[in-house]
Amino acid sequence: MLAVKNLFKAFDSIRAVDGVSFSAQRGKITIIAGADGAGKSTIFKIILGLIKKDRGEIFIDDSPINGNFSRVTDITGYMPERFSLYTDLTVEENMDFFADIQRVETGRKKELKNRLLERTGMLPFRKRRAGALSGGMKQKLALSAILLSSPEVLILDEPTTGVDPLSRIEFFKIMDDLKKEGKTIVMATPYLDEAEKGDFIVFIRKGKNIKQGGIREIKDNFPEKMFRILPAGNIFETLKELNSKKEVRAHFYIRGRYIKCLFSGDSGFLAGIKAKEIREEKPSLEDIYLYYERGVRDD
Amino acid sequence: MIDRSKDFFGDMNDIIVARRLTKRFGHFTAVDAVDFHIKQGEVLGLLGPNGAGKTTTIKMMTGLLRITSGSVWVKGYEVTKNLNKIKKFIGYMSQKFSLYPLLNAYENIEFCGGVSGVPRKIIKEKKELITKEIPREILTQRVKDIPPGIRQRVALFSCLISDPEIILLDEPTSGVDPEVRREFWAKIYDLKKKGKTILVTTHNLDEAEYADRILIIHKGRIILDGEPSELMRAEKAESMERLFRKAVTGHEAN
């Protein structure tokens, strides 16, 4: 549906976007994951024509847009990191305003507005001032507002930053429904536990694409094994013991009462460890991201 | 070690004990007669939706907020009666990292050390210590202009300047990226290794698994208390998110 190829953008000497390509499919969630300042927002702004790119091309349904950004914006709903709601207007008045600037026909406006507020669970709060909403509710109102234009593509820039866990769970339920309707969803996030809910992922670091693909494939083809160790004695002693095994190229970290251990090759070195339990488990996307990040860190 | 007054409810290992701790704001009950204890050397995760009462609970523990009823003891001292004593034991990092945005990192550290009564000589040493970790060019910039990841490190550093035994961190990882989060937790375990007691609130359910024990708080009440993987097993929830959702919706149904 939406694709970018070899995007480049430098701000003076900083290469904000350094050769990024990916494609986002209909009915799928594509996650753009990366640290603060990795270039996620810049990529979105380039796609929308808000920042001029140095090089590269944007494609809609495999055809290059050739500078005609209205081909993107006509079908896209964009939710920037800080979506500007009018804090002195009510939820409903905000929706009316956004419906008007998006030229929703007057006849459809009321029905559409109510339907969207209903689906995001905001209908009971329609008379509340936007300024008096919680972070999670503001985010749902912003989402309702961008859905007014019935976009095929949704570009969401860190939609869940600062949002509490319940609202996040609800937000992803809505995403699931939108996915089923065939929307193309592109979402930036620094939270890799959330990225697990996506279908495709693009790991961005310092403007560069360090790994990308289907989330399941990336997990299945991950070259290292992950073990979870429950030490029998003091966890810090066990960690010290593991770290002292110089011949083993492995990465260890503590997570609660477990030591997590990521390595490739033979697991024989674990045999001598005093543990109540050693279990292999699937690495998380966070483990995977940090693995690739370590691989390129010293560039 | 722990000065047990005769109305103290916890046991010897408990560094913090709350008993029917309650905070009301007008008709709204933010924290509703909660009981909990924190063991010395424990990493405790406090989880809950917005408005659940997490920050209110922490503020009552530090004496920043007046307790409506019930009590909380820190190292055996009842907070309301021993504010000056308990202040020395606690390092508190509030939401949004509580630094002065227009001061630079050094100035923030100096200020924080100064109000905590840390001797000048030690503050100076600490400033040298952080310069080994973070470049001077960044530390001399106004805090509002430095990246969130570094801001968080400076805030944690300031919070630890008086070498407190109990460290209360309110959403320390909000808005920071995966590398910073992983490093942050490594630092927390270093503190635990030194015997510190740490309480962390978070919005990231996935982070709850870093804690030795979690408390899930909802509408001012503690609805779940235990070791994360055991809770998941007991509640037959395959992820922290499931556990959380189950606990919260279960609580609402009652």
XYZ file of C-alpha atoms in Angstrom:
553
model
C 0.000 0.000 0.000
C 2.564 2.551 1.226
C 6.267 2.148 0.638
C 9.430 4.208 0.900
C 12.685 3.499 -0.840
C 16.130 4.825 0.054
C 15.011 7.850 1.988
C 17.785 10.263 2.936
C 17.597 13.458 4.912
C 20.405 15.389 6.555
C 20.090 18.408 8.804
C 23.475 20.075 8.397
C 25.933 17.361 9.351
C 23.398 15.121 11.079
C 22.075 12.296 8.963
C 18.597 12.100 10.387
C 17.386 9.556 7.848
C 20.110 7.514 6.268
C 18.825 5.174 3.577
C 15.548 3.853 4.943
C 13.286 1.579 2.896
C 10.207 -0.342 3.952
C 6.735 -1.141 2.803
C 3.511 -1.235 4.768
C 0.735 -3.572 3.757
C -3.023 -3.338 3.936
C -4.567 -4.886 7.002
C -1.237 -5.028 8.792
C 0.501 -3.055 11.493
C 3.998 -1.943 10.565
C 6.033 -0.805 13.541
C 8.844 1.696 13.260
C 10.863 1.037 16.404
C 13.815 2.966 17.657
C 15.228 5.184 20.329
C 14.470 8.828 20.826
C 16.096 10.784 18.006
C 16.522 7.722 15.781
C 14.622 9.454 12.976
C 11.157 7.940 13.301
C 9.230 11.218 13.250
C 11.381 12.613 10.454
C 10.518 9.610 8.271
C 6.817 10.229 8.842
C 7.124 13.912 8.083
C 8.958 13.134 4.860
C 6.221 10.714 3.803
C 3.602 13.389 4.414
C 5.567 16.094 2.616
C 6.062 18.121 5.810
C 9.847 17.857 5.537
C 11.643 17.891 2.221
C 13.682 14.787 1.610
C 17.192 14.877 0.143
C 16.739 11.683 -1.802
C 14.464 8.676 -2.126
C 10.929 7.999 -3.235
C 7.543 7.280 -1.738
C 5.175 4.810 -3.362
C 1.434 4.345 -3.160
C 0.321 0.988 -4.508
C 3.705 0.508 -6.150
C 3.567 3.741 -8.099
C 6.008 6.533 -7.208
C 4.303 9.715 -6.039
C 6.784 11.915 -7.857
C 6.464 14.855 -5.523
C 2.684 14.751 -5.532
C 2.210 14.453 -1.758
C -1.550 14.864 -1.960
C -1.592 11.265 -3.151
C -0.375 10.390 0.345
C -2.257 12.946 2.388
C -5.593 12.283 0.655
C -5.666 8.753 1.976
C -3.753 9.149 5.242
C -4.702 10.028 8.769
C -1.679 11.317 10.670
C -1.417 11.497 14.411
C 1.723 13.358 15.428
C 3.347 12.815 18.804
C 1.552 15.840 20.166
C -1.797 16.007 18.493
C -3.256 19.494 18.802
C -6.660 19.273 20.327
C -8.507 22.424 21.318
C -8.430 22.173 25.077
C -11.210 24.721 25.614
C -13.586 22.920 23.270
C -15.532 19.817 24.250
C -14.857 16.405 22.766
C -17.808 16.859 20.426
C -16.793 20.389 19.387
C -13.315 19.149 18.591
C -14.819 16.440 16.408
C -17.023 19.017 14.642
C -14.031 21.207 14.007
C -11.928 18.392 12.562
C -14.892 17.167 10.517
C -15.253 20.636 9.000
C -11.598 21.052 8.092
C -11.624 17.576 6.599
C -14.751 18.533 4.644
C -16.999 15.797 5.944
C -20.436 16.306 4.367
C -22.863 17.978 6.759
C -25.452 15.231 6.295
C -23.023 12.499 7.395
C -21.266 14.447 10.085
C -23.419 13.642 13.068
C -23.719 9.947 12.355
C -20.013 9.566 11.596
C -18.968 11.543 14.650
C -21.107 9.454 16.965
C -19.997 6.211 15.384
C -16.310 7.072 15.812
C -16.704 8.277 19.387
C -18.635 5.121 20.122
C -15.927 2.896 18.698
C -13.168 4.608 20.659
C -15.258 4.564 23.818
C -15.382 8.358 23.973
C -19.128 8.827 23.503
C -19.901 9.086 27.247
C -17.405 11.964 27.481
C -18.614 13.957 24.493
C -19.555 16.992 26.595
C -16.250 17.087 28.449
C -13.668 19.729 27.663
C -10.672 18.225 25.883
C -8.395 19.913 28.405
C -9.977 17.916 31.201
C -9.320 14.525 29.581
C -6.687 12.057 30.755
C -3.747 11.207 28.488
C -5.413 8.012 27.310
C -8.670 9.769 26.515
C -6.926 12.565 24.628
C -5.237 9.947 22.536
C -8.563 8.263 21.763
C -10.093 11.601 20.814
C -7.154 12.329 18.523
C -7.602 8.925 16.920
C -11.339 9.562 16.466
C -10.518 12.887 14.841
C -8.150 11.431 12.278
C -10.614 8.671 11.437
C -13.162 11.307 10.336
C -11.683 11.431 6.857
C -12.014 7.626 6.566
C -8.300 7.230 5.798
C -6.932 4.045 4.277
C -3.545 4.609 5.874
C -2.916 5.570 9.490
C 0.413 7.047 10.495
C 0.685 7.171 14.267
C 3.710 8.703 15.919
C 4.272 7.268 19.411
C 0.555 7.104 20.123
C 0.986 5.463 23.535
C 3.790 7.483 25.101
C 2.634 8.562 28.533
C -0.594 6.595 28.272
C -1.543 4.300 31.138
C -1.694 0.504 30.731
C -5.479 0.170 30.618
C -5.818 2.801 27.897
C -3.030 1.116 25.976
C -4.799 -2.210 26.064
C -7.968 -0.507 24.791
C -5.999 1.355 22.135
C -4.612 -1.869 20.710
C -8.088 -3.399 20.644
C -9.151 -0.520 18.396
C -6.045 -1.065 16.255
C -7.036 -4.690 15.819
C -10.470 -3.705 14.544
C -8.997 -1.168 12.132
C -6.620 -3.821 10.887
C -9.524 -6.151 10.189
C -11.149 -3.408 8.134
C -8.070 -3.452 5.950
C -6.439 -0.220 7.113
C -2.724 0.134 6.644
C -1.279 1.080 10.003
C 2.211 2.486 10.458
C 3.154 3.181 14.042
C 6.289 4.495 15.697
C 7.073 3.385 19.203
C 10.031 3.249 21.578
C 8.307 0.436 23.507
C 9.214 -2.923 22.128
C 6.753 -4.843 24.262
C 4.072 -2.996 22.328
C 5.792 -3.676 19.062
C 5.037 -7.361 19.681
C 1.469 -6.537 18.632
C 2.570 -5.536 15.142
C 2.989 -7.665 12.016
C 6.093 -6.088 10.512
C 8.864 -4.197 12.184
C 11.570 -1.804 11.095
C 14.325 -1.209 13.655
C 15.773 2.260 13.199
C 18.977 3.429 14.825
C 20.580 6.802 14.085
C 18.580 7.127 10.884
C 19.608 3.702 9.662
C 17.556 0.643 9.235
C 19.365 -2.009 11.296
C 16.904 -4.854 10.791
C 13.457 -5.313 9.361
C 10.923 -7.919 8.412
C 7.912 -9.861 9.581
C 7.958 -10.080 13.350
C 7.391 -13.822 13.325
C 10.163 -14.392 10.763
C 12.601 -12.206 12.675
C 11.898 -14.230 15.796
C 12.085 -17.583 14.035
C 15.346 -16.737 12.309
C 17.008 -15.109 15.268
C 20.512 -16.624 15.467
C 20.848 -16.756 19.248
C 19.201 -18.773 21.951
C 17.633 -17.377 25.049
C 17.632 -19.091 28.420
C 16.030 -18.126 31.658
C 17.919 -19.179 34.765
C 16.495 -19.253 38.265
C 19.602 -19.290 40.478
C 19.696 -21.621 43.466
C 21.621 -19.156 45.594
C 22.412 -15.452 45.430
C 21.575 -14.087 41.993
C 24.555 -11.703 41.954
C 26.962 -14.561 42.718
C 25.493 -16.629 39.901
C 25.745 -13.702 37.515
C 29.377 -13.189 38.498
C 30.069 -16.854 37.903
C 28.443 -16.732 34.460
C 30.315 -13.587 33.510
C 33.619 -15.154 34.556
C 33.320 -17.814 31.866
C 35.469 -15.957 29.395
C 35.233 -18.593 26.700
C 31.496 -18.079 26.417
C 30.279 -15.270 24.210
C 26.984 -14.592 25.848
C 24.991 -11.678 27.113
C 23.463 -11.801 30.583
C 21.077 -9.585 32.425
C 18.887 -9.796 35.507
C 15.145 -9.673 35.208
C 13.362 -10.044 38.529
C 14.555 -13.255 40.129
C 15.811 -14.657 36.849
C 19.011 -14.244 34.895
C 18.389 -13.968 31.191
C 21.071 -15.347 28.990
C 21.429 -14.794 25.263
C 24.063 -16.727 23.331
C 24.826 -18.715 20.222
C 26.469 -22.115 20.139
C 26.680 -24.777 22.786
C 24.718 -24.454 26.028
C 27.176 -26.767 27.828
C 28.518 -23.943 29.975
C 25.194 -23.817 31.793
C 25.677 -27.349 33.112
C 27.812 -26.348 36.087
C 25.550 -23.525 37.189
C 23.665 -24.015 40.437
C 20.147 -23.294 39.388
C 16.666 -24.262 40.454
C 15.493 -24.016 36.894
C 16.986 -23.427 33.471
C 14.520 -23.021 30.690
C 14.807 -22.024 27.067
C 12.415 -19.324 26.015
C 11.729 -17.132 23.022
C 13.598 -13.840 23.117
C 11.445 -10.734 23.177
C 11.609 -8.074 20.479
C 13.447 -5.944 23.012
C 16.146 -8.619 23.347
C 16.312 -8.875 19.566
C 16.499 -5.127 19.023
C 19.258 -4.765 21.621
C 21.160 -7.646 20.019
C 21.227 -5.910 16.629
C 21.854 -2.577 18.299
C 24.917 -3.975 20.068
C 26.093 -5.262 16.706
C 26.225 -1.786 15.183
C 26.806 0.336 18.290
C 30.443 1.154 17.627
C 29.970 2.288 14.032
C 18.532 -1.898 62.920
C 14.832 -1.241 62.922
C 13.466 0.758 65.786
C 10.249 -1.003 66.620
C 7.744 1.156 68.367
C 5.070 -0.769 70.215
C 2.375 -0.103 67.627
C 4.557 -1.281 64.784
C 2.932 -4.023 62.719
C 5.633 -5.315 60.422
C 8.376 -7.825 61.035
C 12.106 -7.236 61.326
C 12.763 -7.463 57.613
C 10.197 -4.874 56.676
C 11.715 -1.517 55.926
C 8.368 0.023 55.029
C 5.000 -0.943 56.419
C 1.664 0.648 55.585
C -1.383 -0.074 57.651
C -4.839 1.000 56.479
C -3.173 3.893 54.748
C -5.814 6.271 53.402
C -5.900 9.536 51.506
C -9.055 11.409 50.726
C -9.305 14.571 48.654
C -12.722 15.962 49.565
C -15.167 13.170 48.736
C -12.695 11.341 46.538
C -10.772 8.494 48.138
C -7.469 8.268 46.282
C -5.939 5.601 48.512
C -8.356 3.385 50.356
C -7.081 1.723 53.535
C -4.203 -0.151 51.937
C -1.935 -2.549 53.810
C 1.446 -3.450 52.422
C 5.013 -4.000 53.450
C 8.316 -3.701 51.656
C 11.234 -5.873 52.657
C 14.736 -4.543 53.030
C 16.633 -5.079 49.783
C 13.537 -5.697 47.714
C 12.757 -4.302 44.272
C 9.050 -3.601 44.375
C 7.014 -2.662 41.306
C 3.904 -0.566 41.818
C 1.508 -0.820 38.885
C -1.877 0.583 38.099
C -3.890 2.710 35.691
C -3.697 6.503 35.859
C -5.349 7.807 38.959
C -5.074 4.461 40.742
C -3.269 6.062 43.683
C 0.364 5.167 42.977
C 1.844 8.646 43.284
C -0.403 9.505 46.230
C 0.848 6.425 48.068
C 4.473 7.338 47.435
C 3.915 10.910 48.536
C 2.423 9.750 51.799
C 5.425 7.488 52.367
C 7.768 10.436 51.967
C 5.706 12.769 54.101
C 5.023 15.050 51.131
C 1.320 14.491 51.465
C -0.670 14.483 54.683
C -2.148 11.106 55.551
C -5.943 11.141 56.068
C -5.959 8.019 58.212
C -3.915 4.911 58.850
C -0.143 4.895 59.157
C 3.054 4.225 57.350
C 6.349 3.319 59.007
C 9.757 3.773 57.441
C 12.481 1.802 59.218
C 10.182 1.538 62.162
C 9.537 5.267 62.386
C 6.008 6.422 61.867
C 6.266 8.932 59.045
C 3.976 11.663 60.347
C 5.804 11.889 63.665
C 9.351 11.585 62.364
C 9.508 13.587 59.153
C 13.049 14.793 59.655
C 14.323 11.334 60.465
C 12.725 9.483 57.600
C 13.754 12.098 55.050
C 17.346 10.955 55.488
C 16.496 7.399 54.537
C 14.589 8.202 51.364
C 15.611 9.216 47.872
C 12.644 10.179 45.737
C 12.551 10.726 41.995
C 9.189 12.100 41.016
C 7.423 11.797 37.680
C 8.989 13.748 34.822
C 12.324 13.402 36.627
C 11.895 16.516 38.810
C 14.896 18.455 37.585
C 14.968 22.223 37.173
C 14.772 22.643 33.403
C 16.606 25.967 33.270
C 19.533 24.820 35.380
C 22.226 22.596 33.965
C 22.904 19.095 35.248
C 25.710 20.181 37.612
C 23.550 22.892 39.108
C 20.711 20.451 39.595
C 23.027 18.012 41.362
C 24.433 20.782 43.564
C 20.981 21.977 44.454
C 19.700 18.516 45.193
C 22.754 17.688 47.305
C 22.477 21.026 49.095
C 18.871 20.588 50.164
C 19.581 17.004 51.244
C 22.351 18.276 53.524
C 25.159 16.531 51.650
C 28.573 18.078 52.526
C 30.111 20.289 49.822
C 33.145 18.074 49.515
C 31.007 15.059 48.682
C 28.897 17.012 46.201
C 32.120 17.964 44.457
C 33.236 14.350 44.344
C 29.883 13.275 42.983
C 30.083 15.881 40.236
C 33.415 14.449 39.191
C 31.914 10.986 39.274
C 29.102 11.844 36.857
C 31.548 13.582 34.531
C 33.140 10.171 34.009
C 29.806 8.823 32.791
C 28.393 11.717 30.796
C 30.427 14.247 28.773
C 30.918 17.684 30.347
C 29.462 19.445 27.269
C 26.133 17.789 27.979
C 26.243 18.330 31.724
C 26.705 22.068 31.257
C 23.647 22.412 29.026
C 20.313 23.424 30.421
C 18.511 20.259 31.441
C 15.555 21.005 29.190
C 17.837 20.786 26.157
C 19.402 17.395 26.881
C 17.975 14.072 25.593
C 15.421 12.304 27.848
C 17.685 9.313 28.374
C 20.446 11.459 29.840
C 17.975 13.573 31.755
C 16.774 10.401 33.413
C 20.326 9.423 34.373
C 20.951 12.862 35.862
C 17.684 12.688 37.798
C 18.547 9.276 39.196
C 22.014 10.477 40.080
C 20.578 13.495 41.920
C 18.119 11.287 43.744
C 20.974 9.059 44.942
C 23.312 11.864 45.977
C 22.600 11.482 49.701
C 23.130 7.707 49.435
C 19.610 6.894 50.672
C 18.652 3.414 51.837
C 15.220 3.557 50.294
C 14.766 4.704 46.728
C 11.349 5.650 45.405
C 11.129 6.074 41.648
C 7.898 7.325 40.119
C 7.727 6.359 36.448
C 11.468 6.551 35.928
C 11.370 4.970 32.469
C 8.489 6.841 30.898
C 9.474 8.069 27.447
C 12.936 6.511 27.407
C 14.119 4.037 24.801
C 15.100 0.365 25.030
C 18.855 0.830 25.583
C 18.306 3.356 28.331
C 15.686 1.186 29.965
C 17.953 -1.849 29.995
C 20.816 0.190 31.478
C 18.469 1.691 34.002
C 17.483 -1.735 35.295
C 21.099 -2.838 35.458
C 21.702 0.180 37.691
C 18.704 -0.743 39.861
C 20.172 -4.196 40.423
C 23.511 -2.645 41.362
C 21.658 -0.711 44.036
C 19.852 -3.829 45.178
C 23.201 -5.588 45.426
C 24.294 -2.855 47.825
C 21.276 -3.678 49.961
C 19.095 -0.757 48.902
C 15.344 -1.059 48.865
C 13.730 0.173 45.679
C 10.168 0.973 44.745
C 9.399 1.669 41.094
C 6.119 2.664 39.490
C 5.735 2.054 35.794
C 3.302 2.271 32.915
C 5.118 -0.454 31.068
C 3.625 -3.739 32.116
C 6.493 -5.583 30.542
C 8.858 -3.907 33.002
C 6.960 -5.296 35.952
C 8.859 -8.542 35.445
C 12.020 -6.802 36.572
C 10.591 -6.502 40.060
C 11.012 -9.050 42.848
C 7.435 -8.403 43.763
C 4.616 -6.326 42.308
C 1.618 -4.599 43.763
C -1.206 -3.826 41.370
C -3.240 -0.927 42.621
C -6.604 0.044 41.202
C -9.038 2.673 42.437
C -7.021 3.175 45.591
C -6.863 -0.503 46.552
C -4.234 -3.165 46.206
C -5.750 -5.884 44.078
C -2.729 -8.124 43.562
C 0.498 -8.664 45.473
C 3.195 -11.178 44.633
C 6.193 -12.278 42.610
C 5.428 -11.626 38.915
C 5.989 -15.095 37.459
C 4.177 -16.793 40.349
C 1.234 -14.446 39.975
C 1.060 -15.189 36.275
C 1.136 -18.896 36.992
C -1.481 -18.675 39.737
C -3.822 -16.545 37.665
C -3.175 -18.597 34.523
C -2.142 -15.487 32.624
C 0.507 -15.981 29.942
C 1.635 -12.388 29.983
C 1.823 -9.486 32.379
C -0.756 -7.697 30.262
C -3.237 -10.558 30.667
C -2.566 -10.633 34.383
C -3.117 -6.924 34.679
C -6.284 -6.955 32.595
C -7.671 -9.898 34.544
C -6.937 -8.288 37.885
C -8.434 -4.931 36.948
C -11.586 -6.238 35.249
C -12.036 -8.819 38.015
C -11.832 -6.038 40.563
C -14.367 -3.943 38.692
C -16.814 -6.852 38.494
C -16.813 -7.133 42.293
